[in-house]
Each structure stands twice: as structure tokens, then as C-alpha cells.
Amino acid sequence: LQKSLGLADDLGYGMSHRDAVRECSRVSQEHFCKRVTVAMAWEEYEFFLGARKKSARAARYIYQAHIKPVFGDCYLDELTHGQIELWLTKQINGLQGEDLRKRKESCNKWLTYLKACLNHAYRAGAPCNKQAWDSVRKFTGTTRARIRTLSPDEITKLMGETIPSRSRDIILAGLLTGCRYSELIALRSKHFDGKRIQIETSKTGKGRWIPLSQEGKELFSRLSESLGPDDKLLGNYWKPGNQKKPVADAVKAANIPKFTFHELRHTYAS
């Protein structure tokens, strides 16, 4: 759904954003006066996320991979509790142990996005039976397995000369800042002020400043040397979703047990 609100220079950004949100709500009411499918509801929900400057990337992936193939063509007023329960049950059939726990945790996330989409459609006036999804409960027993933190000895090995320099720099940046991989690869020289780094947009949609230790200041001073304001601090090599590469390089070269990039955040916080 798209609607022009006027010329870009007619209003200030704040006013334009408020108008966009208000118009989003109004158009939703008109759009949902007829029967709608889950696919139609999702299109509107994704627009709603964008209007509020919330990241829709993860939501879009989950919808395309797990929700749309099953419910995309279903009309909201025909959706039943049984359909959703069956969908969830099929996801865990035949799984045991840690595989079962992980799948249950994933299913709970998928259910959260499905419910958020359907609740948005309900609030906008779409004909539907809210009880169909309200009564579906998340799986229990999904407490995350203990995430390990790196020991001082492992960290020392990770900083060794045998580790490829690009991998060593991004791992060290993760250890010294606690930043997510996606936040680190988005950092530009202008985001380092000599004492802190600025995360303009995080997973939650909010920015923040992270104070640096002396070691952190030295790392980012070296990385930013000779760079222009808009040059990426960690270079253009690292791409979204490629966080396994530096970890694999490091594990192999340092000969330490496997770990995930996210566990660098836990090490930073410990």
C-alpha cells in the first residue's frame, strides 16, 4: 500500500514521519474492510514496521521461509487454532534433545511474528477470529543451553600472529566492544571519536555510544588511520551473514574449541 503525502520539502522530517504513521493507520482501516489473507496482512504489517523505523529484515525472512508457505493464502476469518497448532507440532516431529530444544525456540519466534502480524490486522479492523491465535501457547522447555565464554588463554591464542589479520581485527573488535557482527561491519571512521564508537542503528532500532578501554582505543585508532570519514573501519571484505568466516579462521589457526561470534558478546559482558 503506497500513498503520496506531498513533496519532500513540504514538511519537516518529524511532521512527515507522524503523518506517515497516521496515514498508515487510516489506510489500514480502509484496506481491511474486506476479507484478507495472511499474505495481505503481512504486507501491511511490514509497511507498519517500516513506518516506525523498525528493522523488518529478520521478520521478512521468517515470514518468507516459515509462515507464507503454510498460511499465506489463508483468509484470516477462516484461520483456526487447530491449523496453527498443527503447523507448530509438525516442526518438532522426530526431534530430540538439543535439536528439539532449538527447534522449539525457533518455533516460538515464528509464532511471535505470526501473532504480531495477525494482531496488527485485528486492530486495523480485518474480519478475523482473534481467539484462533490468542489461545495458541508457546513451547516450554526452551531455556537456552549454557553459552560459553572464552577463557583468557583462548583470547591470547586468538590474538596470535597465526590468525589472519582481518579475522583477528573483527574478533578483537567484538571482544572489546560487545557489538554484534552486523554492527561492527557497519562501523565507519566517523563513528570513532578517539574514546568511543557510535552504533547508529542496532537490532532494536536504537543507537548508542560505547566507551572504549585503552586497548579498544588503540585498535580503532589503528583501524581508522588514513581512512576517510565514510570509509568502513573493518574494510569492505565482511558481508552481512558472513560472521562464521572469521570464527572458522580463528578456531583453525588457534586450535581452540569452536565458538560463535555471538559468544564474543557474552565474553565481553562476563
PDB file of C-alpha atoms in Angstrom:
ATOM      1  CA  LEU A   1       0.000   0.000   0.000  1.00  0.00           C
ATOM      2  CA  GLN A   2       1.504   3.332  -1.007  1.00  0.00           C
ATOM      3  CA  LYS A   3       0.206   6.867  -0.889  1.00  0.00           C
ATOM      4  CA  SER A   4       1.902  10.167  -1.628  1.00  0.00           C
ATOM      5  CA  LEU A   5       1.811  12.615   1.307  1.00  0.00           C
ATOM      6  CA  GLY A   6       3.167  15.589  -0.652  1.00  0.00           C
ATOM      7  CA  LEU A   7       6.503  16.967  -1.768  1.00  0.00           C
ATOM      8  CA  ALA A   8       9.519  16.008   0.316  1.00  0.00           C
ATOM      9  CA  ASP A   9      10.249  19.643   1.253  1.00  0.00           C
ATOM     10  CA  ASP A  10       6.685  20.490   2.288  1.00  0.00           C
ATOM     11  CA  LEU A  11       7.175  19.320   5.874  1.00  0.00           C
ATOM     12  CA  GLY A  12       9.965  18.741   8.327  1.00  0.00           C
ATOM     13  CA  TYR A  13      11.078  15.151   8.934  1.00  0.00           C
ATOM     14  CA  GLY A  14       9.275  14.867  12.279  1.00  0.00           C
ATOM     15  CA  MET A  15       5.986  16.079  10.821  1.00  0.00           C
ATOM     16  CA  SER A  16       6.377  13.837   7.761  1.00  0.00           C
ATOM     17  CA  HIS A  17       7.020  10.803   9.926  1.00  0.00           C
ATOM     18  CA  ARG A  18       3.964  11.498  12.118  1.00  0.00           C
ATOM     19  CA  ASP A  19       1.813  11.965   9.044  1.00  0.00           C
ATOM     20  CA  ALA A  20       3.131   8.728   7.551  1.00  0.00           C
ATOM     21  CA  VAL A  21       2.264   6.777  10.694  1.00  0.00           C
ATOM     22  CA  ARG A  22      -1.193   8.381  10.870  1.00  0.00           C
ATOM     23  CA  GLU A  23      -1.824   7.691   7.188  1.00  0.00           C
ATOM     24  CA  CYS A  24      -0.622   4.120   7.620  1.00  0.00           C
ATOM     25  CA  SER A  25      -3.274   3.582  10.289  1.00  0.00           C
ATOM     26  CA  ARG A  26      -6.035   5.224   8.232  1.00  0.00           C
ATOM     27  CA  VAL A  27      -5.261   3.331   5.039  1.00  0.00           C
ATOM     28  CA  SER A  28      -5.111   0.102   7.043  1.00  0.00           C
ATOM     29  CA  GLN A  29      -8.692   0.654   8.199  1.00  0.00           C
ATOM     30  CA  GLU A  30      -9.843   1.123   4.598  1.00  0.00           C
ATOM     31  CA  HIS A  31      -7.759  -1.773   3.330  1.00  0.00           C
ATOM     32  CA  PHE A  32      -9.091  -4.216   5.896  1.00  0.00           C
ATOM     33  CA  CYS A  33     -12.804  -3.572   5.346  1.00  0.00           C
ATOM     34  CA  LYS A  34     -12.778  -6.663   3.095  1.00  0.00           C
ATOM     35  CA  ARG A  35     -11.626 -10.229   3.704  1.00  0.00           C
ATOM     36  CA  VAL A  36      -7.883 -10.514   3.719  1.00  0.00           C
ATOM     37  CA  THR A  37      -5.342 -13.292   3.602  1.00  0.00           C
ATOM     38  CA  VAL A  38      -2.325 -13.681   5.836  1.00  0.00           C
ATOM     39  CA  ALA A  39      -0.165 -12.560   2.896  1.00  0.00           C
ATOM     40  CA  MET A  40      -2.148  -9.320   2.592  1.00  0.00           C
ATOM     41  CA  ALA A  41      -1.988  -8.766   6.340  1.00  0.00           C
ATOM     42  CA  TRP A  42       1.769  -9.333   6.306  1.00  0.00           C
ATOM     43  CA  GLU A  43       2.297  -6.772   3.545  1.00  0.00           C
ATOM     44  CA  GLU A  44       0.540  -4.188   5.679  1.00  0.00           C
ATOM     45  CA  TYR A  45       2.388  -5.277   8.833  1.00  0.00           C
ATOM     46  CA  GLU A  46       5.768  -4.932   7.120  1.00  0.00           C
ATOM     47  CA  PHE A  47       4.821  -1.440   5.956  1.00  0.00           C
ATOM     48  CA  PHE A  48       3.833  -0.681   9.553  1.00  0.00           C
ATOM     49  CA  LEU A  49       7.287  -1.781  10.776  1.00  0.00           C
ATOM     50  CA  GLY A  50       8.989   0.404   8.214  1.00  0.00           C
ATOM     51  CA  ALA A  51       6.882   3.454   9.140  1.00  0.00           C
ATOM     52  CA  ARG A  52       8.134   3.108  12.717  1.00  0.00           C
ATOM     53  CA  LYS A  53      11.746   2.680  11.607  1.00  0.00           C
ATOM     54  CA  LYS A  54      11.903  -0.865  12.966  1.00  0.00           C
ATOM     55  CA  SER A  55      14.016  -3.446  11.210  1.00  0.00           C
ATOM     56  CA  ALA A  56      11.927  -5.828   9.127  1.00  0.00           C
ATOM     57  CA  ARG A  57      14.786  -7.951   7.745  1.00  0.00           C
ATOM     58  CA  ALA A  58      14.543 -10.777  10.291  1.00  0.00           C
ATOM     59  CA  ALA A  59      10.751 -10.650  10.233  1.00  0.00           C
ATOM     60  CA  ARG A  60      10.690 -10.813   6.426  1.00  0.00           C
ATOM     61  CA  TYR A  61      12.983 -13.839   6.352  1.00  0.00           C
ATOM     62  CA  ILE A  62      10.879 -15.752   8.893  1.00  0.00           C
ATOM     63  CA  TYR A  63       7.693 -14.911   7.014  1.00  0.00           C
ATOM     64  CA  GLN A  64       9.045 -15.965   3.627  1.00  0.00           C
ATOM     65  CA  ALA A  65      10.626 -19.181   4.912  1.00  0.00           C
ATOM     66  CA  HIS A  66       8.180 -20.431   7.520  1.00  0.00           C
ATOM     67  CA  ILE A  67       4.857 -18.559   7.549  1.00  0.00           C
ATOM     68  CA  LYS A  68       3.981 -17.751   3.945  1.00  0.00           C
ATOM     69  CA  PRO A  69       4.284 -21.339   2.580  1.00  0.00           C
ATOM     70  CA  VAL A  70       1.722 -22.551   5.124  1.00  0.00           C
ATOM     71  CA  PHE A  71      -0.588 -19.604   5.814  1.00  0.00           C
ATOM     72  CA  GLY A  72      -0.022 -17.076   3.014  1.00  0.00           C
ATOM     73  CA  ASP A  73      -3.258 -17.898   1.155  1.00  0.00           C
ATOM     74  CA  CYS A  74      -5.381 -18.451   4.287  1.00  0.00           C
ATOM     75  CA  TYR A  75      -8.134 -15.938   4.993  1.00  0.00           C
ATOM     76  CA  LEU A  76      -7.916 -14.505   8.488  1.00  0.00           C
ATOM     77  CA  ASP A  77     -11.547 -15.247   9.275  1.00  0.00           C
ATOM     78  CA  GLU A  78     -11.004 -18.924   8.372  1.00  0.00           C
ATOM     79  CA  LEU A  79      -7.797 -19.388  10.333  1.00  0.00           C
ATOM     80  CA  THR A  80      -8.228 -21.817  13.227  1.00  0.00           C
ATOM     81  CA  HIS A  81      -6.445 -22.689  16.434  1.00  0.00           C
ATOM     82  CA  GLY A  82      -6.011 -26.240  15.129  1.00  0.00           C
ATOM     83  CA  GLN A  83      -4.211 -25.107  11.962  1.00  0.00           C
ATOM     84  CA  ILE A  84      -1.626 -23.149  13.930  1.00  0.00           C
ATOM     85  CA  GLU A  85      -1.139 -25.921  16.495  1.00  0.00           C
ATOM     86  CA  LEU A  86      -0.667 -28.495  13.712  1.00  0.00           C
ATOM     87  CA  TRP A  87       1.883 -26.261  11.995  1.00  0.00           C
ATOM     88  CA  LEU A  88       3.909 -25.988  15.199  1.00  0.00           C
ATOM     89  CA  THR A  89       3.632 -29.692  16.011  1.00  0.00           C
ATOM     90  CA  LYS A  90       4.909 -30.712  12.577  1.00  0.00           C
ATOM     91  CA  GLN A  91       8.031 -28.611  13.122  1.00  0.00           C
ATOM     92  CA  ILE A  92       9.200 -30.694  16.077  1.00  0.00           C
ATOM     93  CA  ASN A  93       8.178 -34.193  14.968  1.00  0.00           C
ATOM     94  CA  GLY A  94      11.027 -36.678  15.281  1.00  0.00           C
ATOM     95  CA  LEU A  95      13.411 -34.309  17.073  1.00  0.00           C
ATOM     96  CA  GLN A  96      15.082 -34.997  20.383  1.00  0.00           C
ATOM     97  CA  GLY A  97      17.488 -33.450  22.840  1.00  0.00           C
ATOM     98  CA  GLU A  98      19.223 -30.228  21.868  1.00  0.00           C
ATOM     99  CA  ASP A  99      17.780 -30.336  18.340  1.00  0.00           C
ATOM    100  CA  LEU A 100      14.295 -30.369  19.837  1.00  0.00           C
ATOM    101  CA  ARG A 101      15.068 -27.505  22.200  1.00  0.00           C
ATOM    102  CA  LYS A 102      16.486 -25.368  19.397  1.00  0.00           C
ATOM    103  CA  ARG A 103      13.517 -26.051  17.108  1.00  0.00           C
ATOM    104  CA  LYS A 104      11.046 -25.202  19.875  1.00  0.00           C
ATOM    105  CA  GLU A 105      12.883 -21.950  20.453  1.00  0.00           C
ATOM    106  CA  SER A 106      12.707 -21.165  16.727  1.00  0.00           C
ATOM    107  CA  CYS A 107       9.006 -22.057  16.587  1.00  0.00           C
ATOM    108  CA  ASN A 108       8.301 -19.656  19.447  1.00  0.00           C
ATOM    109  CA  LYS A 109       9.969 -16.881  17.464  1.00  0.00           C
ATOM    110  CA  TRP A 110       7.957 -17.730  14.334  1.00  0.00           C
ATOM    111  CA  LEU A 111       4.760 -17.763  16.378  1.00  0.00           C
ATOM    112  CA  THR A 112       5.602 -14.354  17.831  1.00  0.00           C
ATOM    113  CA  TYR A 113       5.884 -12.828  14.353  1.00  0.00           C
ATOM    114  CA  LEU A 114       2.718 -14.532  13.136  1.00  0.00           C
ATOM    115  CA  LYS A 115       0.758 -13.273  16.139  1.00  0.00           C
ATOM    116  CA  ALA A 116       2.167  -9.753  15.762  1.00  0.00           C
ATOM    117  CA  CYS A 117       1.024  -9.659  12.133  1.00  0.00           C
ATOM    118  CA  LEU A 118      -2.432 -11.019  12.930  1.00  0.00           C
ATOM    119  CA  ASN A 119      -2.899  -8.704  15.912  1.00  0.00           C
ATOM    120  CA  HIS A 120      -1.989  -5.733  13.732  1.00  0.00           C
ATOM    121  CA  ALA A 121      -4.631  -6.799  11.205  1.00  0.00           C
ATOM    122  CA  TYR A 122      -7.176  -7.278  14.007  1.00  0.00           C
ATOM    123  CA  ARG A 123      -6.545  -3.796  15.405  1.00  0.00           C
ATOM    124  CA  ALA A 124      -6.951  -2.373  11.885  1.00  0.00           C
ATOM    125  CA  GLY A 125     -10.402  -3.923  11.614  1.00  0.00           C
ATOM    126  CA  ALA A 126      -9.762  -7.008   9.491  1.00  0.00           C
ATOM    127  CA  PRO A 127     -12.503  -9.667   9.738  1.00  0.00           C
ATOM    128  CA  CYS A 128     -10.936 -12.435  11.798  1.00  0.00           C
ATOM    129  CA  ASN A 129     -11.274 -14.713  14.808  1.00  0.00           C
ATOM    130  CA  LYS A 130      -8.672 -13.407  17.257  1.00  0.00           C
ATOM    131  CA  GLN A 131      -9.223 -16.364  19.572  1.00  0.00           C
ATOM    132  CA  ALA A 132      -7.745 -18.655  16.907  1.00  0.00           C
ATOM    133  CA  TRP A 133      -4.216 -17.436  17.595  1.00  0.00           C
ATOM    134  CA  ASP A 134      -4.621 -15.913  21.054  1.00  0.00           C
ATOM    135  CA  SER A 135      -5.181 -19.362  22.517  1.00  0.00           C
ATOM    136  CA  VAL A 136      -2.023 -20.859  20.960  1.00  0.00           C
ATOM    137  CA  ARG A 137       0.728 -21.126  23.561  1.00  0.00           C
ATOM    138  CA  LYS A 138       4.473 -21.123  23.056  1.00  0.00           C
ATOM    139  CA  PHE A 139       6.529 -24.235  23.677  1.00  0.00           C
ATOM    140  CA  THR A 140       8.055 -24.610  27.109  1.00  0.00           C
ATOM    141  CA  GLY A 141      11.443 -26.118  27.908  1.00  0.00           C
ATOM    142  CA  THR A 142      13.315 -23.822  25.549  1.00  0.00           C
ATOM    143  CA  THR A 143      15.756 -22.342  28.050  1.00  0.00           C
ATOM    144  CA  ARG A 144      18.871 -21.664  26.070  1.00  0.00           C
ATOM    145  CA  ALA A 145      21.748 -24.011  26.642  1.00  0.00           C
ATOM    146  CA  ARG A 146      24.669 -22.506  28.503  1.00  0.00           C
ATOM    147  CA  ILE A 147      26.635 -20.249  26.182  1.00  0.00           C
ATOM    148  CA  ARG A 148      30.326 -20.468  26.822  1.00  0.00           C
ATOM    149  CA  THR A 149      32.665 -17.554  27.223  1.00  0.00           C
ATOM    150  CA  LEU A 150      36.240 -17.543  26.040  1.00  0.00           C
ATOM    151  CA  SER A 151      38.980 -18.076  28.604  1.00  0.00           C
ATOM    152  CA  PRO A 152      41.947 -15.667  28.921  1.00  0.00           C
ATOM    153  CA  ASP A 153      44.174 -18.350  27.398  1.00  0.00           C
ATOM    154  CA  GLU A 154      41.856 -18.749  24.388  1.00  0.00           C
ATOM    155  CA  ILE A 155      41.732 -14.977  23.897  1.00  0.00           C
ATOM    156  CA  THR A 156      45.538 -14.833  23.925  1.00  0.00           C
ATOM    157  CA  LYS A 157      45.674 -17.527  21.262  1.00  0.00           C
ATOM    158  CA  LEU A 158      43.103 -15.656  19.161  1.00  0.00           C
ATOM    159  CA  MET A 159      45.375 -12.630  19.113  1.00  0.00           C
ATOM    160  CA  GLY A 160      48.329 -14.664  17.861  1.00  0.00           C
ATOM    161  CA  GLU A 161      50.107 -13.935  14.606  1.00  0.00           C
ATOM    162  CA  THR A 162      48.815 -17.177  13.086  1.00  0.00           C
ATOM    163  CA  ILE A 163      45.290 -15.729  12.869  1.00  0.00           C
ATOM    164  CA  PRO A 164      44.537 -13.930   9.554  1.00  0.00           C
ATOM    165  CA  SER A 165      44.691 -10.207  10.306  1.00  0.00           C
ATOM    166  CA  ARG A 166      41.180  -9.429   9.039  1.00  0.00           C
ATOM    167  CA  SER A 167      39.689 -12.156  11.222  1.00  0.00           C
ATOM    168  CA  ARG A 168      41.802 -11.134  14.204  1.00  0.00           C
ATOM    169  CA  ASP A 169      40.700  -7.486  13.947  1.00  0.00           C
ATOM    170  CA  ILE A 170      36.976  -8.179  13.791  1.00  0.00           C
ATOM    171  CA  ILE A 171      37.139 -10.755  16.603  1.00  0.00           C
ATOM    172  CA  LEU A 172      39.136  -8.353  18.775  1.00  0.00           C
ATOM    173  CA  ALA A 173      36.612  -5.595  17.985  1.00  0.00           C
ATOM    174  CA  GLY A 174      33.829  -7.912  19.145  1.00  0.00           C
ATOM    175  CA  LEU A 175      35.667  -8.783  22.362  1.00  0.00           C
ATOM    176  CA  LEU A 176      36.449  -5.142  23.184  1.00  0.00           C
ATOM    177  CA  THR A 177      33.012  -3.674  22.394  1.00  0.00           C
ATOM    178  CA  GLY A 178      30.434  -6.437  22.810  1.00  0.00           C
ATOM    179  CA  CYS A 179      28.957  -5.356  19.464  1.00  0.00           C
ATOM    180  CA  ARG A 180      27.029  -7.631  17.157  1.00  0.00           C
ATOM    181  CA  TYR A 181      28.692  -8.673  13.914  1.00  0.00           C
ATOM    182  CA  SER A 182      26.181  -6.595  11.906  1.00  0.00           C
ATOM    183  CA  GLU A 183      27.002  -3.513  13.993  1.00  0.00           C
ATOM    184  CA  LEU A 184      30.752  -3.933  13.580  1.00  0.00           C
ATOM    185  CA  ILE A 185      30.722  -4.287   9.801  1.00  0.00           C
ATOM    186  CA  ALA A 186      28.608  -1.117   9.546  1.00  0.00           C
ATOM    187  CA  LEU A 187      31.111   0.996  11.511  1.00  0.00           C
ATOM    188  CA  ARG A 188      32.747   3.839   9.603  1.00  0.00           C
ATOM    189  CA  SER A 189      35.686   6.021  10.544  1.00  0.00           C
ATOM    190  CA  LYS A 190      33.357   8.871  11.555  1.00  0.00           C
ATOM    191  CA  HIS A 191      31.805   6.617  14.210  1.00  0.00           C
ATOM    192  CA  PHE A 192      35.046   6.622  16.240  1.00  0.00           C
ATOM    193  CA  ASP A 193      35.761   9.804  18.208  1.00  0.00           C
ATOM    194  CA  GLY A 194      39.003   8.698  19.828  1.00  0.00           C
ATOM    195  CA  LYS A 195      37.358   7.498  23.033  1.00  0.00           C
ATOM    196  CA  ARG A 196      34.084   5.851  21.953  1.00  0.00           C
ATOM    197  CA  ILE A 197      32.411   4.214  18.994  1.00  0.00           C
ATOM    198  CA  GLN A 198      28.917   5.075  17.869  1.00  0.00           C
ATOM    199  CA  ILE A 199      26.386   2.449  16.837  1.00  0.00           C
ATOM    200  CA  GLU A 200      23.914   4.434  14.741  1.00  0.00           C
ATOM    201  CA  THR A 201      21.290   1.705  14.406  1.00  0.00           C
ATOM    202  CA  SER A 202      21.182  -1.520  16.385  1.00  0.00           C
ATOM    203  CA  LYS A 203      18.997  -4.611  16.178  1.00  0.00           C
ATOM    204  CA  THR A 204      16.475  -2.857  18.436  1.00  0.00           C
ATOM    205  CA  GLY A 205      16.387   0.207  16.181  1.00  0.00           C
ATOM    206  CA  LYS A 206      18.157   2.425  18.729  1.00  0.00           C
ATOM    207  CA  GLY A 207      21.624   3.902  18.567  1.00  0.00           C
ATOM    208  CA  ARG A 208      24.201   4.027  21.356  1.00  0.00           C
ATOM    209  CA  TRP A 209      27.740   5.080  22.237  1.00  0.00           C
ATOM    210  CA  ILE A 210      30.203   2.504  23.568  1.00  0.00           C
ATOM    211  CA  PRO A 211      33.152   3.731  25.669  1.00  0.00           C
ATOM    212  CA  LEU A 212      36.441   2.029  24.857  1.00  0.00           C
ATOM    213  CA  SER A 213      39.221   0.670  27.023  1.00  0.00           C
ATOM    214  CA  GLN A 214      42.776   1.706  26.249  1.00  0.00           C
ATOM    215  CA  GLU A 215      43.154  -1.452  24.160  1.00  0.00           C
ATOM    216  CA  GLY A 216      39.980  -0.589  22.298  1.00  0.00           C
ATOM    217  CA  LYS A 217      41.166   2.964  21.602  1.00  0.00           C
ATOM    218  CA  GLU A 218      44.431   1.617  20.212  1.00  0.00           C
ATOM    219  CA  LEU A 219      42.614  -0.888  17.988  1.00  0.00           C
ATOM    220  CA  PHE A 220      40.234   1.638  16.457  1.00  0.00           C
ATOM    221  CA  SER A 221      42.937   4.285  16.145  1.00  0.00           C
ATOM    222  CA  ARG A 222      44.937   1.821  14.080  1.00  0.00           C
ATOM    223  CA  LEU A 223      41.909   0.787  12.022  1.00  0.00           C
ATOM    224  CA  SER A 224      40.887   4.383  11.298  1.00  0.00           C
ATOM    225  CA  GLU A 225      44.365   5.546  10.315  1.00  0.00           C
ATOM    226  CA  SER A 226      44.401   7.104   6.817  1.00  0.00           C
ATOM    227  CA  LEU A 227      40.653   6.456   6.366  1.00  0.00           C
ATOM    228  CA  GLY A 228      38.110   8.994   5.175  1.00  0.00           C
ATOM    229  CA  PRO A 229      35.051   9.721   7.380  1.00  0.00           C
ATOM    230  CA  ASP A 230      32.809   7.344   5.429  1.00  0.00           C
ATOM    231  CA  ASP A 231      35.330   4.523   4.978  1.00  0.00           C
ATOM    232  CA  LYS A 232      34.478   1.321   6.829  1.00  0.00           C
ATOM    233  CA  LEU A 233      36.662   0.711   9.861  1.00  0.00           C
ATOM    234  CA  LEU A 234      36.891  -3.022   9.225  1.00  0.00           C
ATOM    235  CA  GLY A 235      37.048  -2.715   5.449  1.00  0.00           C
ATOM    236  CA  ASN A 236      34.641  -3.858   2.770  1.00  0.00           C
ATOM    237  CA  TYR A 237      35.516  -7.537   2.985  1.00  0.00           C
ATOM    238  CA  TRP A 238      32.951  -8.528   5.605  1.00  0.00           C
ATOM    239  CA  LYS A 239      29.392  -9.012   4.357  1.00  0.00           C
ATOM    240  CA  PRO A 240      26.083  -9.479   6.213  1.00  0.00           C
ATOM    241  CA  GLY A 241      25.592 -13.036   7.401  1.00  0.00           C
ATOM    242  CA  ASN A 242      29.282 -13.926   6.994  1.00  0.00           C
ATOM    243  CA  GLN A 243      30.149 -13.993  10.706  1.00  0.00           C
ATOM    244  CA  LYS A 244      31.093 -17.686  10.598  1.00  0.00           C
ATOM    245  CA  LYS A 245      34.119 -16.954   8.402  1.00  0.00           C
ATOM    246  CA  PRO A 246      36.311 -15.087  10.939  1.00  0.00           C
ATOM    247  CA  VAL A 247      35.400 -17.591  13.653  1.00  0.00           C
ATOM    248  CA  ALA A 248      36.277 -20.575  11.450  1.00  0.00           C
ATOM    249  CA  ASP A 249      39.611 -18.964  10.513  1.00  0.00           C
ATOM    250  CA  ALA A 250      40.415 -18.291  14.156  1.00  0.00           C
ATOM    251  CA  VAL A 251      39.393 -21.703  15.504  1.00  0.00           C
ATOM    252  CA  LYS A 252      41.524 -23.457  12.912  1.00  0.00           C
ATOM    253  CA  ALA A 253      44.595 -21.277  13.369  1.00  0.00           C
ATOM    254  CA  ALA A 254      44.465 -21.032  17.170  1.00  0.00           C
ATOM    255  CA  ASN A 255      43.475 -24.677  17.681  1.00  0.00           C
ATOM    256  CA  ILE A 256      40.782 -23.911  20.257  1.00  0.00           C
ATOM    257  CA  PRO A 257      37.239 -25.305  20.707  1.00  0.00           C
ATOM    258  CA  LYS A 258      34.551 -23.932  18.411  1.00  0.00           C
ATOM    259  CA  PHE A 259      32.677 -20.805  19.435  1.00  0.00           C
ATOM    260  CA  THR A 260      30.164 -18.477  17.823  1.00  0.00           C
ATOM    261  CA  PHE A 261      30.609 -14.794  17.061  1.00  0.00           C
ATOM    262  CA  HIS A 262      27.703 -14.045  19.385  1.00  0.00           C
ATOM    263  CA  GLU A 263      29.642 -15.604  22.242  1.00  0.00           C
ATOM    264  CA  LEU A 264      32.128 -12.739  21.967  1.00  0.00           C
ATOM    265  CA  ARG A 265      29.314 -10.551  23.347  1.00  0.00           C
ATOM    266  CA  HIS A 266      28.921 -12.872  26.312  1.00  0.00           C
ATOM    267  CA  THR A 267      32.675 -12.854  26.885  1.00  0.00           C
ATOM    268  CA  TYR A 268      32.644  -9.029  26.825  1.00  0.00           C
ATOM    269  CA  ALA A 269      29.813  -8.951  29.364  1.00  0.00           C
ATOM    270  CA  SER A 270      31.342 -11.547  31.689  1.00  0.00           C
TER     271      SER A 270
END
